[in-house]
Amino acid sequence: MKDIHIILAEIIDAAKECGKIMLLADRNDLKIKDKAGKANFVTEYDCKIQKIIEKKLADILPNAQFLGEEEDCKIDKNAEYIFVVDPVDGTTNFIKDYHMSCISIGLIRNGKRYLGVVHNPYLNETYHAISGEGAYLNGNRIHVSDDDLENSIVLFGSSPYNTELAKKSFELAYEYFQKCLDIRRSGSAALDLCAIAAGRAEIYFELILSPWDFAAGALIVEEAGGNVTTVDGRELPCLEKSSLIAKNK
Ligand code: 2AM
Ligand code: CA
């Protein structure tokens, strides 16, 4: 197999290519379709970018399985390598031209998070991590902050596709709001995780996420010195839906 750092460089190039497609999207013709649940959309670009990234990743690491948001992928969960990909994380933001979306590529190896790349084309920010080698933003090492809760910014997602979780999400956000500096809600789970890794915010939680939302970002937080678990403190799965809380310490 190729050296993992060569694989990483190729994945970053692929993510940047896809980022250009997001930036150049024809905003008059996104071909928006509804998926199951509230505010759950897919555009032609989510599907197009997924097809392109799937092909590129197959060229980079031909023996890896592929799990992506926009296709019913049948994978062998016991395979040595599995890519877990969100072609556009923050689709509602993408539709609204809110400039807070990214491409998220995680690589699981033997059931553990092994490599993660998150590329935000709007800010030209690329985060990456390899297990055991630290987390980086545009090639520079990043670390979580050491601020305590009263000096924290707390990020949360409202799990919009599962409206039954809204009340609990906002109650938890209100609990944090009373103890922290302030709350933010970006609309991209992967970028929220990267914000924790970069020390721009201290806590992020969401009561249900899909594996492609956090496959890359969870490793990036851990490699930046943070901690990621389910909201009730259990180990975060790699390939299943889960709640998630990421903390700076
Ligand atoms: P998406 O934009 O790729 O659909 C918004 O709260 C963030 O969480 C986004 O990253 C969104 O991903 C994801 N998300 C929101 N609700 C979700 C749900 N019910 N299940 C899985 N992912 C969800
Ligand atoms: Ca998505």
GROMACS .gro file of C-alpha atoms and ligand atoms in nm:
model
  273
    1MET     CA    1   0.000   0.000   0.000
    2LYS     CA    2   0.105   0.361  -0.061
    3ASP     CA    3   0.238   0.565   0.231
    4ILE     CA    4  -0.050   0.713   0.434
    5HIS     CA    5   0.090   1.066   0.390
    6ILE     CA    6   0.071   1.029   0.011
    7ILE     CA    7  -0.286   0.900   0.048
    8LEU     CA    8  -0.364   1.201   0.270
    9ALA     CA    9  -0.225   1.448   0.015
   10GLU     CA   10  -0.432   1.284  -0.260
   11ILE     CA   11  -0.748   1.295  -0.049
   12ILE     CA   12  -0.691   1.665   0.028
   13ASP     CA   13  -0.649   1.736  -0.345
   14ALA     CA   14  -0.972   1.546  -0.417
   15ALA     CA   15  -1.160   1.739  -0.145
   16LYS     CA   16  -1.035   2.071  -0.286
   17GLU     CA   17  -1.152   1.975  -0.638
   18CYS     CA   18  -1.497   1.906  -0.494
   19GLY     CA   19  -1.487   2.235  -0.306
   20LYS     CA   20  -1.441   2.417  -0.636
   21ILE     CA   21  -1.756   2.249  -0.768
   22MET     CA   22  -1.947   2.381  -0.464
   23LEU     CA   23  -1.817   2.735  -0.519
   24LEU     CA   24  -1.900   2.729  -0.891
   25ALA     CA   25  -2.247   2.575  -0.849
   26ASP     CA   26  -2.518   2.720  -1.069
   27ARG     CA   27  -2.731   2.869  -0.793
   28ASN     CA   28  -3.032   2.904  -1.026
   29ASP     CA   29  -3.038   2.532  -1.090
   30LEU     CA   30  -2.957   2.338  -0.771
   31LYS     CA   31  -3.241   2.086  -0.837
   32ILE     CA   32  -3.344   2.065  -0.471
   33LYS     CA   33  -3.530   1.752  -0.359
   34ASP     CA   34  -3.687   1.659  -0.023
   35LYS     CA   35  -3.565   1.361   0.176
   36ALA     CA   36  -3.735   1.203   0.479
   37GLY     CA   37  -3.790   1.439   0.777
   38LYS     CA   38  -3.806   1.815   0.824
   39ALA     CA   39  -3.558   2.043   0.640
   40ASN     CA   40  -3.381   1.738   0.493
   41PHE     CA   41  -3.285   1.828   0.137
   42VAL     CA   42  -3.055   1.700  -0.130
   43THR     CA   43  -2.937   1.896  -0.433
   44GLU     CA   44  -2.796   1.784  -0.761
   45TYR     CA   45  -2.455   1.893  -0.625
   46ASP     CA   46  -2.465   1.660  -0.321
   47CYS     CA   47  -2.514   1.366  -0.561
   48LYS     CA   48  -2.272   1.491  -0.825
   49ILE     CA   49  -1.994   1.558  -0.572
   50GLN     CA   50  -2.049   1.219  -0.410
   51LYS     CA   51  -2.009   1.042  -0.747
   52ILE     CA   52  -1.689   1.233  -0.819
   53ILE     CA   53  -1.537   1.179  -0.475
   54GLU     CA   54  -1.630   0.809  -0.475
   55LYS     CA   55  -1.443   0.763  -0.805
   56LYS     CA   56  -1.140   0.963  -0.684
   57LEU     CA   57  -1.120   0.772  -0.354
   58ALA     CA   58  -1.145   0.440  -0.539
   59ASP     CA   59  -0.842   0.546  -0.744
   60ILE     CA   60  -0.653   0.657  -0.430
   61LEU     CA   61  -0.724   0.343  -0.222
   62PRO     CA   62  -0.880   0.077  -0.447
   63ASN     CA   63  -0.940  -0.184  -0.174
   64ALA     CA   64  -1.142   0.051   0.052
   65GLN     CA   65  -1.521   0.027   0.094
   66PHE     CA   66  -1.728   0.344   0.048
   67LEU     CA   67  -2.014   0.471   0.267
   68GLY     CA   68  -2.162   0.805   0.154
   69GLU     CA   69  -2.472   0.999   0.252
   70GLU     CA   70  -2.639   1.016  -0.088
   71GLU     CA   71  -2.654   0.652  -0.188
   72ASP     CA   72  -2.773   0.332  -0.024
   73CYS     CA   73  -2.424   0.184   0.009
   74LYS     CA   74  -2.384  -0.184   0.092
   75ILE     CA   75  -2.055  -0.218   0.276
   76ASP     CA   76  -1.865  -0.496   0.445
   77LYS     CA   77  -1.833  -0.348   0.795
   78ASN     CA   78  -1.542  -0.581   0.867
   79ALA     CA   79  -1.334  -0.456   0.573
   80GLU     CA   80  -0.988  -0.321   0.664
   81TYR     CA   81  -1.055   0.023   0.510
   82ILE     CA   82  -1.388   0.208   0.486
   83PHE     CA   83  -1.432   0.565   0.359
   84VAL     CA   84  -1.721   0.747   0.531
   85VAL     CA   85  -1.807   1.056   0.329
   86ASP     CA   86  -2.043   1.352   0.335
   87PRO     CA   87  -2.010   1.522  -0.005
   88VAL     CA   88  -2.182   1.838   0.126
   89ASP     CA   89  -2.214   1.872   0.503
   90GLY     CA   90  -2.443   2.167   0.572
   91THR     CA   91  -2.676   2.116   0.276
   92THR     CA   92  -2.937   2.366   0.398
   93ASN     CA   93  -2.660   2.628   0.424
   94PHE     CA   94  -2.548   2.536   0.072
   95ILE     CA   95  -2.901   2.585  -0.062
   96LYS     CA   96  -2.925   2.921   0.118
   97ASP     CA   97  -2.577   3.028   0.000
   98TYR     CA   98  -2.491   3.078   0.370
   99HIS     CA   99  -2.122   2.990   0.313
  100MET     CA  100  -2.100   2.735   0.596
  101SER     CA  101  -2.067   2.394   0.431
  102CYS     CA  102  -1.784   2.152   0.368
  103ILE     CA  103  -1.673   1.820   0.229
  104SER     CA  104  -1.604   1.561   0.497
  105ILE     CA  105  -1.398   1.246   0.432
  106GLY     CA  106  -1.325   0.996   0.707
  107LEU     CA  107  -1.128   0.675   0.673
  108ILE     CA  108  -1.193   0.390   0.916
  109ARG     CA  109  -0.924   0.125   0.948
  110ASN     CA  110  -1.001  -0.205   1.124
  111GLY     CA  111  -1.303  -0.050   1.298
  112LYS     CA  112  -1.124   0.263   1.426
  113ARG     CA  113  -1.109   0.622   1.301
  114TYR     CA  114  -0.779   0.643   1.114
  115LEU     CA  115  -0.778   0.956   0.894
  116GLY     CA  116  -1.002   1.261   0.851
  117VAL     CA  117  -1.017   1.551   0.606
  118VAL     CA  118  -1.268   1.838   0.625
  119HIS     CA  119  -1.246   2.107   0.358
  120ASN     CA  120  -1.434   2.437   0.381
  121PRO     CA  121  -1.407   2.592   0.033
  122TYR     CA  122  -1.557   2.927   0.139
  123LEU     CA  123  -1.267   3.003   0.376
  124ASN     CA  124  -1.016   2.781   0.194
  125GLU     CA  125  -0.963   2.597   0.523
  126THR     CA  126  -0.862   2.231   0.517
  127TYR     CA  127  -0.846   2.034   0.840
  128HIS     CA  128  -0.682   1.695   0.860
  129ALA     CA  129  -0.576   1.432   1.111
  130ILE     CA  130  -0.415   1.090   1.103
  131SER     CA  131  -0.456   0.877   1.413
  132GLY     CA  132  -0.164   0.940   1.650
  133GLU     CA  133  -0.017   1.227   1.445
  134GLY     CA  134  -0.210   1.534   1.566
  135ALA     CA  135  -0.462   1.763   1.395
  136TYR     CA  136  -0.384   2.034   1.140
  137LEU     CA  137  -0.548   2.332   0.972
  138ASN     CA  138  -0.393   2.422   0.637
  139GLY     CA  139  -0.081   2.233   0.745
  140ASN     CA  140  -0.045   2.403   1.084
  141ARG     CA  141  -0.088   2.206   1.406
  142ILE     CA  142  -0.406   2.291   1.599
  143HIS     CA  143  -0.513   2.229   1.959
  144VAL     CA  144  -0.836   2.259   2.153
  145SER     CA  145  -0.855   2.558   2.386
  146ASP     CA  146  -0.815   2.524   2.762
  147ASP     CA  147  -1.097   2.764   2.849
  148ASP     CA  148  -1.335   2.649   3.121
  149LEU     CA  149  -1.714   2.645   3.080
  150GLU     CA  150  -1.775   3.006   3.189
  151ASN     CA  151  -1.538   3.123   2.913
  152SER     CA  152  -1.673   2.881   2.654
  153ILE     CA  153  -1.864   2.914   2.332
  154VAL     CA  154  -2.104   2.620   2.304
  155LEU     CA  155  -2.212   2.497   1.962
  156PHE     CA  156  -2.509   2.276   1.902
  157GLY     CA  157  -2.712   2.122   1.624
  158SER     CA  158  -3.090   2.103   1.648
  159SER     CA  159  -3.123   1.761   1.473
  160PRO     CA  160  -3.372   1.920   1.232
  161TYR     CA  161  -3.468   1.595   1.057
  162ASN     CA  162  -3.585   1.448   1.389
  163THR     CA  163  -3.822   1.712   1.527
  164GLU     CA  164  -3.900   1.501   1.837
  165LEU     CA  165  -3.546   1.584   1.958
  166ALA     CA  166  -3.586   1.961   1.923
  167LYS     CA  167  -3.721   2.031   2.272
  168LYS     CA  168  -3.444   1.832   2.442
  169SER     CA  169  -3.179   1.995   2.217
  170PHE     CA  170  -3.292   2.347   2.303
  171GLU     CA  171  -3.329   2.263   2.674
  172LEU     CA  172  -2.972   2.136   2.683
  173ALA     CA  173  -2.856   2.443   2.489
  174TYR     CA  174  -3.037   2.666   2.742
  175GLU     CA  175  -2.869   2.481   3.030
  176TYR     CA  176  -2.529   2.549   2.873
  177PHE     CA  177  -2.628   2.906   2.781
  178GLN     CA  178  -2.678   2.986   3.151
  179LYS     CA  179  -2.323   2.871   3.230
  180CYS     CA  180  -2.116   2.969   2.923
  181LEU     CA  181  -2.031   3.285   2.725
  182ASP     CA  182  -2.279   3.223   2.443
  183ILE     CA  183  -2.426   2.969   2.202
  184ARG     CA  184  -2.378   2.926   1.824
  185ARG     CA  185  -2.555   2.704   1.570
  186SER     CA  186  -2.372   2.675   1.236
  187GLY     CA  187  -2.561   2.404   1.044
  188SER     CA  188  -2.256   2.190   0.967
  189ALA     CA  189  -2.162   1.922   1.218
  190ALA     CA  190  -1.821   1.864   1.058
  191LEU     CA  191  -1.731   2.234   1.075
  192ASP     CA  192  -1.853   2.254   1.435
  193LEU     CA  193  -1.621   1.967   1.527
  194CYS     CA  194  -1.332   2.141   1.350
  195ALA     CA  195  -1.410   2.462   1.541
  196ILE     CA  196  -1.361   2.270   1.868
  197ALA     CA  197  -1.035   2.123   1.733
  198ALA     CA  198  -0.907   2.469   1.637
  199GLY     CA  199  -0.988   2.617   1.980
  200ARG     CA  200  -1.253   2.852   1.835
  201ALA     CA  201  -1.526   2.701   2.054
  202GLU     CA  202  -1.523   2.461   2.347
  203ILE     CA  203  -1.827   2.231   2.337
  204TYR     CA  204  -2.042   2.096   2.053
  205PHE     CA  205  -2.337   1.861   2.088
  206GLU     CA  206  -2.613   1.720   1.867
  207LEU     CA  207  -2.865   1.453   1.971
  208ILE     CA  208  -2.858   1.256   1.647
  209LEU     CA  209  -2.601   1.255   1.370
  210SER     CA  210  -2.509   1.016   1.091
  211PRO     CA  211  -2.163   0.856   1.068
  212TRP     CA  212  -2.062   1.072   0.769
  213ASP     CA  213  -2.134   1.389   0.972
  214PHE     CA  214  -1.864   1.302   1.228
  215ALA     CA  215  -1.631   1.037   1.078
  216ALA     CA  216  -1.361   1.294   0.997
  217GLY     CA  217  -1.438   1.566   1.253
  218ALA     CA  218  -1.439   1.336   1.558
  219LEU     CA  219  -1.083   1.220   1.483
  220ILE     CA  220  -0.973   1.580   1.419
  221VAL     CA  221  -1.106   1.682   1.765
  222GLU     CA  222  -0.938   1.385   1.936
  223GLU     CA  223  -0.608   1.452   1.762
  224ALA     CA  224  -0.632   1.817   1.870
  225GLY     CA  225  -0.650   1.700   2.232
  226GLY     CA  226  -1.029   1.704   2.276
  227ASN     CA  227  -1.275   1.440   2.381
  228VAL     CA  228  -1.567   1.300   2.177
  229THR     CA  229  -1.837   1.062   2.307
  230THR     CA  230  -2.209   1.002   2.276
  231VAL     CA  231  -2.412   1.258   2.477
  232ASP     CA  232  -2.446   1.002   2.760
  233GLY     CA  233  -2.070   0.947   2.771
  234ARG     CA  234  -2.034   0.621   2.578
  235GLU     CA  235  -1.782   0.546   2.305
  236LEU     CA  236  -1.879   0.705   1.972
  237PRO     CA  237  -1.949   0.441   1.703
  238CYS     CA  238  -1.776   0.460   1.362
  239LEU     CA  239  -2.048   0.343   1.125
  240GLU     CA  240  -2.381   0.400   1.304
  241LYS     CA  241  -2.601   0.700   1.379
  242SER     CA  242  -2.533   0.847   1.722
  243SER     CA  243  -2.570   1.145   1.949
  244LEU     CA  244  -2.240   1.329   1.998
  245ILE     CA  245  -2.072   1.565   2.240
  246ALA     CA  246  -1.724   1.705   2.173
  247LYS     CA  247  -1.540   1.892   2.447
  248ASN     CA  248  -1.208   2.072   2.470
  249LYS     CA  249  -1.119   1.865   2.781
  2502AM     P1  250  -2.627   1.759   0.633
  2502AM     O1  251  -2.623   1.905   0.616
  2502AM     O2  252  -2.523   1.686   0.557
  2502AM     O3  253  -2.764   1.704   0.607
  2502AM     C1  254  -2.715   2.015   1.102
  2502AM     O4  255  -2.774   2.003   1.227
  2502AM     C2  256  -2.597   1.921   1.087
  2502AM     O5  257  -2.629   1.789   1.132
  2502AM     C3  258  -2.554   1.899   0.947
  2502AM     O6  259  -2.421   1.854   0.953
  2502AM     C4  260  -2.649   1.793   0.897
  2502AM     O7  261  -2.594   1.723   0.788
  2502AM     C5  262  -2.658   1.705   1.021
  2502AM     N1  263  -2.787   1.652   1.059
  2502AM     C6  264  -2.889   1.724   1.099
  2502AM     N2  265  -2.993   1.646   1.139
  2502AM     C7  266  -2.954   1.521   1.124
  2502AM     C8  267  -3.016   1.395   1.147
  2502AM     N3  268  -3.138   1.384   1.198
  2502AM     N4  269  -2.948   1.285   1.118
  2502AM     C9  270  -2.825   1.296   1.070
  2502AM     N5  271  -2.758   1.412   1.047
  2502AM    C10  272  -2.823   1.524   1.073
  251CA      CA  273  -2.477   1.599   0.352
   0.00000   0.00000   0.00000
